[in-house]
XYZ file of C-alpha atoms in Angstrom:
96
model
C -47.787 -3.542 -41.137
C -47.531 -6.333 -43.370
C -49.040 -9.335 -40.943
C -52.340 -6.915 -40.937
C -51.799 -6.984 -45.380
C -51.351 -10.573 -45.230
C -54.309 -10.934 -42.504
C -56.459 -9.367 -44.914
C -58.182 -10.509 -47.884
C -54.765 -11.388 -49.849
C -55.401 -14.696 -52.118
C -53.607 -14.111 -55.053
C -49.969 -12.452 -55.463
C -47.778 -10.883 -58.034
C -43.910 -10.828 -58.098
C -42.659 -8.478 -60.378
C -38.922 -9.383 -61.926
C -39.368 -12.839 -60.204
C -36.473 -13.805 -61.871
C -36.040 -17.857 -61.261
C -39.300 -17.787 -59.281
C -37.954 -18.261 -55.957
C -40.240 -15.863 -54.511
C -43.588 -16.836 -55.810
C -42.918 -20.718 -54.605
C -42.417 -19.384 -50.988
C -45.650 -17.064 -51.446
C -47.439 -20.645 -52.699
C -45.712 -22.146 -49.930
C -47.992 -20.013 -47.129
C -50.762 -20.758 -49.695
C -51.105 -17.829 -51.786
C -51.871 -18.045 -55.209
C -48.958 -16.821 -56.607
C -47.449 -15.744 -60.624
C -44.461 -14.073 -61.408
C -43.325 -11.893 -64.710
C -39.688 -11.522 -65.856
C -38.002 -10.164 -68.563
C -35.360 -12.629 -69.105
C -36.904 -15.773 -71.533
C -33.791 -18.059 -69.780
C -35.382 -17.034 -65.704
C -38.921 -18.341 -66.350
C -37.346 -21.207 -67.979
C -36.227 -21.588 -64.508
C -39.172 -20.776 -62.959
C -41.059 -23.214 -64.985
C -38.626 -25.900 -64.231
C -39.609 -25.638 -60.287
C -42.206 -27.805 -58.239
C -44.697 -25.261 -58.676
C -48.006 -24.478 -59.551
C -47.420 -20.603 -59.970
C -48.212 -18.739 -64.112
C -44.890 -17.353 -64.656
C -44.489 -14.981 -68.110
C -41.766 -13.708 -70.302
C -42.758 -9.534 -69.510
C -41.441 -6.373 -69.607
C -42.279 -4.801 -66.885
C -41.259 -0.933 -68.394
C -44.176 -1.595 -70.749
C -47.135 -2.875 -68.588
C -49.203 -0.312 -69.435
C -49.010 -2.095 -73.312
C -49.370 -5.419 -72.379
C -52.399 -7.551 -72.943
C -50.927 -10.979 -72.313
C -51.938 -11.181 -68.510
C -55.757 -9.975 -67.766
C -55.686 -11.213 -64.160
C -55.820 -9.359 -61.011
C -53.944 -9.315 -58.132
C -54.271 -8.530 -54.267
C -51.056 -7.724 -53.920
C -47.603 -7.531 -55.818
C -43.856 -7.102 -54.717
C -40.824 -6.220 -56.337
C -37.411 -7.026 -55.331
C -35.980 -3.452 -54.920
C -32.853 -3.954 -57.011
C -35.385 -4.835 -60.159
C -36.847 -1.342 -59.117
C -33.727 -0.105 -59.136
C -32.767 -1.383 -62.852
C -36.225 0.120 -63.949
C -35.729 3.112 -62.694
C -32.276 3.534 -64.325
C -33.557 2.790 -67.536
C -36.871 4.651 -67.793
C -38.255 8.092 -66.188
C -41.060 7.480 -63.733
C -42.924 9.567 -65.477
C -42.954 7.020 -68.103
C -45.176 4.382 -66.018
């Protein structure tokens, strides 16, 4: 149930393929701390360009497993499923 996720010990959130951000300002909106990662340079340009206080990061998410640009953690993270969906097409999930 998500209301007993939320209830929980959630601070900080992670929006994976946030795109233009839209997502992590509502999470900061019900005061979570919230950062987003996107692929495309020209969406966190977006993202940067909102009233927000949110880390947002030109990232691929098909190569996390590479990446040392972000060492933070994260209580929870969501992905919009149609990102999932792009991944998916373009990568085996063994691959992860």
């Amino acid at each position: 149930n998500l209301d007993e996720i939320l209830s929980s010990e959630v601070k900080k959130v992670l929006d994976v393929g946030c795109g233009a951000g839209r997502h992590v300002v509502a999470w900061e909106k019900l005061g979570y701390k919230a950062s987003g990662f996107d692929l495309s340079s020209e969406s966190i340009r977006l993202a940067k360009s909102k009233p927000s206080k949110a880390d947002f990061t030109v990232l691929d998410m098909r190569d996390l497993k590479n990446q040392t640009e972000w060492t933070d953690e994260f209580d929870l993270s969501q992905i919009y499923l149609p990102v999932l969906d792009i991944f998916l097409k373009k990568k085996s999930t063994s691959q992860f």
